[in-house]
Amino acid sequence: MAAAPAVRFPVFGLVRLLGLAAAAAILFWAVHFRGGMALSTEEESKLPLFNVHPVLMLIGLVALNGEALLAYKTVPGTKKLKKLVHLAVQFLAMFLSLIGLWAVWKFHDERKIDHLYTLHSWLGLTCFIFFSLQVD
Ligand code: HEM
């Protein structure tokens, strides 16, 4: 069987750049246009509490999870070290996403909005559960 062709395009660099750009853009959006972020707020709209959700979900499940997947290609050294970095970054992603989920749940509680009434919320929760089940 012929060997897979070598990719000369710097694809990992591009993927990392896109993750970084997305994280920077959502942070800027939350802080500059949406009134910032807070885990607890007296504001009636509770918007700063909600804003924690999209920011941490993207940084956690998209940017950091992507970085964790790339660890096998980007971290130099032994397979054991690559695996350790992969696991550590995925745990960080899981931790940040948990705070993001907790924030939107608390936002719904404080605004007296029902939970889990949209397709987004069910798909999101399913996605998070499958992500967490990967730990083996
Ligand atoms: C992988 C990433 C994400 C996951 C796993 C996720 C998960 C969830 C879950 C489980 C809820 C329901 C909370 C409740 O019922 O109390 C929710 C609500 C919400 N999320 Fe996300 N979310 C993600 C990303 C985002 C992003 C990036 C945005 C916005 C830019 C967003 C906007 C919302 C909004 C507006 C709600 C309230 C309405 C609703 O319940 O659907 N989410 N999310």
PDB file of C-alpha atoms and ligand atoms in Angstrom:
ATOM      1  CA  MET A   1       0.000   0.000   0.000  1.00  0.00           C
ATOM      2  CA  ALA A   2       1.331   3.470  -0.875  1.00  0.00           C
ATOM      3  CA  ALA A   3       2.311   5.732   2.034  1.00  0.00           C
ATOM      4  CA  ALA A   4       0.004   8.631   2.859  1.00  0.00           C
ATOM      5  CA  PRO A   5       1.174  11.791   1.109  1.00  0.00           C
ATOM      6  CA  ALA A   6       3.081  14.226   3.351  1.00  0.00           C
ATOM      7  CA  VAL A   7       1.096  17.397   4.060  1.00  0.00           C
ATOM      8  CA  ARG A   8       3.317  20.416   3.571  1.00  0.00           C
ATOM      9  CA  PHE A   9       0.692  22.935   4.590  1.00  0.00           C
ATOM     10  CA  PRO A  10       1.128  24.090   8.263  1.00  0.00           C
ATOM     11  CA  VAL A  11      -2.274  22.732   9.232  1.00  0.00           C
ATOM     12  CA  PHE A  12      -1.677  22.518  13.012  1.00  0.00           C
ATOM     13  CA  GLY A  13      -0.553  26.141  13.139  1.00  0.00           C
ATOM     14  CA  LEU A  14      -3.660  27.202  11.236  1.00  0.00           C
ATOM     15  CA  VAL A  15      -5.971  25.165  13.488  1.00  0.00           C
ATOM     16  CA  ARG A  16      -4.370  26.673  16.602  1.00  0.00           C
ATOM     17  CA  LEU A  17      -4.628  30.169  15.161  1.00  0.00           C
ATOM     18  CA  LEU A  18      -8.325  29.673  14.437  1.00  0.00           C
ATOM     19  CA  GLY A  19      -8.929  28.437  18.019  1.00  0.00           C
ATOM     20  CA  LEU A  20      -7.072  31.420  19.434  1.00  0.00           C
ATOM     21  CA  ALA A  21      -8.944  33.854  17.155  1.00  0.00           C
ATOM     22  CA  ALA A  22     -12.320  32.358  18.154  1.00  0.00           C
ATOM     23  CA  ALA A  23     -11.438  32.571  21.874  1.00  0.00           C
ATOM     24  CA  ALA A  24     -10.254  36.180  21.517  1.00  0.00           C
ATOM     25  CA  ALA A  25     -13.353  37.139  19.508  1.00  0.00           C
ATOM     26  CA  ILE A  26     -15.846  35.682  21.991  1.00  0.00           C
ATOM     27  CA  LEU A  27     -14.007  37.270  24.941  1.00  0.00           C
ATOM     28  CA  PHE A  28     -14.052  40.640  23.190  1.00  0.00           C
ATOM     29  CA  TRP A  29     -17.761  40.212  22.364  1.00  0.00           C
ATOM     30  CA  ALA A  30     -18.658  39.363  25.969  1.00  0.00           C
ATOM     31  CA  VAL A  31     -16.587  42.128  27.546  1.00  0.00           C
ATOM     32  CA  HIS A  32     -17.008  44.931  25.017  1.00  0.00           C
ATOM     33  CA  PHE A  33     -20.580  44.436  23.788  1.00  0.00           C
ATOM     34  CA  ARG A  34     -22.347  42.383  26.439  1.00  0.00           C
ATOM     35  CA  GLY A  35     -21.384  43.947  29.785  1.00  0.00           C
ATOM     36  CA  GLY A  36     -18.652  41.544  30.898  1.00  0.00           C
ATOM     37  CA  MET A  37     -18.746  38.331  32.899  1.00  0.00           C
ATOM     38  CA  ALA A  38     -19.474  37.480  36.530  1.00  0.00           C
ATOM     39  CA  LEU A  39     -20.348  34.332  38.462  1.00  0.00           C
ATOM     40  CA  SER A  40     -22.591  36.406  40.717  1.00  0.00           C
ATOM     41  CA  THR A  41     -24.318  39.687  39.865  1.00  0.00           C
ATOM     42  CA  GLU A  42     -26.887  42.085  41.280  1.00  0.00           C
ATOM     43  CA  GLU A  43     -27.842  43.230  37.765  1.00  0.00           C
ATOM     44  CA  GLU A  44     -31.480  42.491  37.060  1.00  0.00           C
ATOM     45  CA  SER A  45     -30.758  41.181  33.546  1.00  0.00           C
ATOM     46  CA  LYS A  46     -28.177  38.704  34.960  1.00  0.00           C
ATOM     47  CA  LEU A  47     -26.393  39.122  31.628  1.00  0.00           C
ATOM     48  CA  PRO A  48     -22.836  38.973  33.049  1.00  0.00           C
ATOM     49  CA  LEU A  49     -23.725  35.583  34.543  1.00  0.00           C
ATOM     50  CA  PHE A  50     -25.084  34.315  31.230  1.00  0.00           C
ATOM     51  CA  ASN A  51     -22.011  35.606  29.343  1.00  0.00           C
ATOM     52  CA  VAL A  52     -19.785  33.174  31.246  1.00  0.00           C
ATOM     53  CA  HIS A  53     -21.558  30.337  29.391  1.00  0.00           C
ATOM     54  CA  PRO A  54     -20.657  30.940  25.717  1.00  0.00           C
ATOM     55  CA  VAL A  55     -17.143  32.128  26.623  1.00  0.00           C
ATOM     56  CA  LEU A  56     -16.213  29.091  28.731  1.00  0.00           C
ATOM     57  CA  MET A  57     -17.975  26.580  26.464  1.00  0.00           C
ATOM     58  CA  LEU A  58     -16.004  27.813  23.485  1.00  0.00           C
ATOM     59  CA  ILE A  59     -12.669  28.100  25.293  1.00  0.00           C
ATOM     60  CA  GLY A  60     -13.223  24.718  26.975  1.00  0.00           C
ATOM     61  CA  LEU A  61     -14.926  22.403  24.518  1.00  0.00           C
ATOM     62  CA  VAL A  62     -13.717  23.959  21.272  1.00  0.00           C
ATOM     63  CA  ALA A  63     -10.316  25.659  21.755  1.00  0.00           C
ATOM     64  CA  LEU A  64      -8.780  23.618  24.609  1.00  0.00           C
ATOM     65  CA  ASN A  65     -10.299  20.335  23.490  1.00  0.00           C
ATOM     66  CA  GLY A  66      -8.780  20.974  20.049  1.00  0.00           C
ATOM     67  CA  GLU A  67      -5.434  21.735  21.659  1.00  0.00           C
ATOM     68  CA  ALA A  68      -5.670  18.489  23.640  1.00  0.00           C
ATOM     69  CA  LEU A  69      -6.335  16.519  20.442  1.00  0.00           C
ATOM     70  CA  LEU A  70      -3.311  18.108  18.806  1.00  0.00           C
ATOM     71  CA  ALA A  71      -1.055  17.240  21.750  1.00  0.00           C
ATOM     72  CA  TYR A  72      -0.027  13.954  20.114  1.00  0.00           C
ATOM     73  CA  LYS A  73       1.389  15.948  17.197  1.00  0.00           C
ATOM     74  CA  THR A  74       2.569  19.135  18.898  1.00  0.00           C
ATOM     75  CA  VAL A  75       4.161  17.967  22.173  1.00  0.00           C
ATOM     76  CA  PRO A  76       7.747  16.746  21.775  1.00  0.00           C
ATOM     77  CA  GLY A  77       9.035  13.766  23.755  1.00  0.00           C
ATOM     78  CA  THR A  78       7.753  10.349  24.714  1.00  0.00           C
ATOM     79  CA  LYS A  79       4.268   8.942  24.013  1.00  0.00           C
ATOM     80  CA  LYS A  80       3.684   8.922  27.773  1.00  0.00           C
ATOM     81  CA  LEU A  81       4.339  12.665  28.015  1.00  0.00           C
ATOM     82  CA  LYS A  82       2.096  13.414  25.018  1.00  0.00           C
ATOM     83  CA  LYS A  83      -0.672  11.368  26.644  1.00  0.00           C
ATOM     84  CA  LEU A  84      -0.224  13.176  29.953  1.00  0.00           C
ATOM     85  CA  VAL A  85      -0.456  16.627  28.325  1.00  0.00           C
ATOM     86  CA  HIS A  86      -3.488  15.449  26.320  1.00  0.00           C
ATOM     87  CA  LEU A  87      -5.216  14.271  29.500  1.00  0.00           C
ATOM     88  CA  ALA A  88      -4.335  17.388  31.508  1.00  0.00           C
ATOM     89  CA  VAL A  89      -5.620  19.769  28.809  1.00  0.00           C
ATOM     90  CA  GLN A  90      -8.821  17.734  28.427  1.00  0.00           C
ATOM     91  CA  PHE A  91      -9.406  17.896  32.174  1.00  0.00           C
ATOM     92  CA  LEU A  92      -8.949  21.668  32.044  1.00  0.00           C
ATOM     93  CA  ALA A  93     -11.431  21.798  29.129  1.00  0.00           C
ATOM     94  CA  MET A  94     -13.904  19.707  31.145  1.00  0.00           C
ATOM     95  CA  PHE A  95     -13.484  21.897  34.234  1.00  0.00           C
ATOM     96  CA  LEU A  96     -14.070  25.157  32.310  1.00  0.00           C
ATOM     97  CA  SER A  97     -17.083  23.687  30.476  1.00  0.00           C
ATOM     98  CA  LEU A  98     -18.572  22.567  33.784  1.00  0.00           C
ATOM     99  CA  ILE A  99     -18.360  26.129  35.098  1.00  0.00           C
ATOM    100  CA  GLY A 100     -19.892  27.335  31.807  1.00  0.00           C
ATOM    101  CA  LEU A 101     -22.811  24.912  32.211  1.00  0.00           C
ATOM    102  CA  TRP A 102     -23.239  25.781  35.865  1.00  0.00           C
ATOM    103  CA  ALA A 103     -23.364  29.511  34.952  1.00  0.00           C
ATOM    104  CA  VAL A 104     -26.162  29.126  32.393  1.00  0.00           C
ATOM    105  CA  TRP A 105     -28.082  26.832  34.776  1.00  0.00           C
ATOM    106  CA  LYS A 106     -27.769  29.443  37.555  1.00  0.00           C
ATOM    107  CA  PHE A 107     -28.776  32.169  35.073  1.00  0.00           C
ATOM    108  CA  HIS A 108     -31.968  30.251  34.278  1.00  0.00           C
ATOM    109  CA  ASP A 109     -32.673  29.734  38.000  1.00  0.00           C
ATOM    110  CA  GLU A 110     -32.143  33.397  38.874  1.00  0.00           C
ATOM    111  CA  ARG A 111     -34.235  34.631  35.921  1.00  0.00           C
ATOM    112  CA  LYS A 112     -36.865  31.952  36.663  1.00  0.00           C
ATOM    113  CA  ILE A 113     -36.548  30.471  33.179  1.00  0.00           C
ATOM    114  CA  ASP A 114     -37.297  26.771  32.600  1.00  0.00           C
ATOM    115  CA  HIS A 115     -34.374  24.422  32.072  1.00  0.00           C
ATOM    116  CA  LEU A 116     -33.710  22.336  28.987  1.00  0.00           C
ATOM    117  CA  TYR A 117     -36.444  23.703  26.753  1.00  0.00           C
ATOM    118  CA  THR A 118     -34.411  23.983  23.546  1.00  0.00           C
ATOM    119  CA  LEU A 119     -32.698  21.614  21.117  1.00  0.00           C
ATOM    120  CA  HIS A 120     -29.467  23.502  21.835  1.00  0.00           C
ATOM    121  CA  SER A 121     -29.618  22.645  25.517  1.00  0.00           C
ATOM    122  CA  TRP A 122     -30.286  18.907  24.925  1.00  0.00           C
ATOM    123  CA  LEU A 123     -27.679  18.565  22.189  1.00  0.00           C
ATOM    124  CA  GLY A 124     -25.227  20.562  24.305  1.00  0.00           C
ATOM    125  CA  LEU A 125     -25.760  18.383  27.346  1.00  0.00           C
ATOM    126  CA  THR A 126     -25.461  15.175  25.291  1.00  0.00           C
ATOM    127  CA  CYS A 127     -22.257  16.515  23.784  1.00  0.00           C
ATOM    128  CA  PHE A 128     -20.813  17.293  27.214  1.00  0.00           C
ATOM    129  CA  ILE A 129     -21.780  13.864  28.595  1.00  0.00           C
ATOM    130  CA  PHE A 130     -20.117  12.044  25.672  1.00  0.00           C
ATOM    131  CA  PHE A 131     -17.053  14.265  26.026  1.00  0.00           C
ATOM    132  CA  SER A 132     -16.786  13.322  29.719  1.00  0.00           C
ATOM    133  CA  LEU A 133     -17.309   9.597  29.004  1.00  0.00           C
ATOM    134  CA  GLN A 134     -14.127   9.540  26.916  1.00  0.00           C
ATOM    135  CA  VAL A 135     -11.980   9.380  30.063  1.00  0.00           C
ATOM    136  CA  ASP A 136     -10.694   5.822  30.232  1.00  0.00           C
TER     137      ASP A 136
HETATM  138  C1  HEM B   1     -20.326  23.042  23.370  1.00  0.00           C
HETATM  139  C2  HEM B   1     -20.775  24.165  23.826  1.00  0.00           C
HETATM  140  C3  HEM B   1     -22.094  24.341  24.538  1.00  0.00           C
HETATM  141  C4  HEM B   1     -22.795  23.478  25.338  1.00  0.00           C
HETATM  142  C5  HEM B   1     -22.419  22.050  25.722  1.00  0.00           C
HETATM  143  C6  HEM B   1     -23.990  24.184  25.789  1.00  0.00           C
HETATM  144  C7  HEM B   1     -24.946  23.665  26.632  1.00  0.00           C
HETATM  145  C8  HEM B   1     -26.067  24.335  27.084  1.00  0.00           C
HETATM  146  C9  HEM B   1     -27.068  23.810  27.985  1.00  0.00           C
HETATM  147  C10 HEM B   1     -27.048  22.402  28.592  1.00  0.00           C
HETATM  148  C11 HEM B   1     -27.991  24.778  28.178  1.00  0.00           C
HETATM  149  C12 HEM B   1     -29.263  24.663  29.031  1.00  0.00           C
HETATM  150  C13 HEM B   1     -29.194  25.318  30.393  1.00  0.00           C
HETATM  151  C14 HEM B   1     -30.492  25.185  31.151  1.00  0.00           C
HETATM  152  O1  HEM B   1     -31.442  24.628  30.631  1.00  0.00           O
HETATM  153  O2  HEM B   1     -30.549  25.667  32.301  1.00  0.00           O
HETATM  154  C15 HEM B   1     -27.602  25.914  27.386  1.00  0.00           C
HETATM  155  C16 HEM B   1     -28.314  27.087  27.298  1.00  0.00           C
HETATM  156  C17 HEM B   1     -28.008  28.132  26.472  1.00  0.00           C
HETATM  157  N1  HEM B   1     -26.848  28.267  25.727  1.00  0.00           N
HETATM  158 FE1  HEM B   1     -25.414  26.883  25.488  1.00  0.00          FE
HETATM  159  N2  HEM B   1     -23.966  25.445  25.258  1.00  0.00           N
HETATM  160  C18 HEM B   1     -22.832  25.587  24.485  1.00  0.00           C
HETATM  161  C19 HEM B   1     -22.408  26.705  23.805  1.00  0.00           C
HETATM  162  C20 HEM B   1     -23.143  27.877  23.693  1.00  0.00           C
HETATM  163  C21 HEM B   1     -22.724  29.046  22.952  1.00  0.00           C
HETATM  164  C22 HEM B   1     -21.379  29.178  22.213  1.00  0.00           C
HETATM  165  C23 HEM B   1     -23.734  29.964  23.075  1.00  0.00           C
HETATM  166  C24 HEM B   1     -23.883  31.356  22.535  1.00  0.00           C
HETATM  167  C25 HEM B   1     -23.095  31.977  21.742  1.00  0.00           C
HETATM  168  C26 HEM B   1     -24.776  29.377  23.870  1.00  0.00           C
HETATM  169  C27 HEM B   1     -25.970  29.984  24.191  1.00  0.00           C
HETATM  170  C28 HEM B   1     -26.942  29.459  25.027  1.00  0.00           C
HETATM  171  C29 HEM B   1     -28.211  30.103  25.326  1.00  0.00           C
HETATM  172  C30 HEM B   1     -28.719  31.419  24.714  1.00  0.00           C
HETATM  173  C31 HEM B   1     -28.862  29.284  26.244  1.00  0.00           C
HETATM  174  C32 HEM B   1     -30.245  29.543  26.888  1.00  0.00           C
HETATM  175  C33 HEM B   1     -31.316  28.979  26.034  1.00  0.00           C
HETATM  176  C34 HEM B   1     -31.326  27.466  26.045  1.00  0.00           C
HETATM  177  O3  HEM B   1     -31.545  26.855  27.101  1.00  0.00           O
HETATM  178  O4  HEM B   1     -31.074  26.906  24.968  1.00  0.00           O
HETATM  179  N3  HEM B   1     -24.382  28.108  24.250  1.00  0.00           N
HETATM  180  N4  HEM B   1     -26.419  25.631  26.738  1.00  0.00           N
END
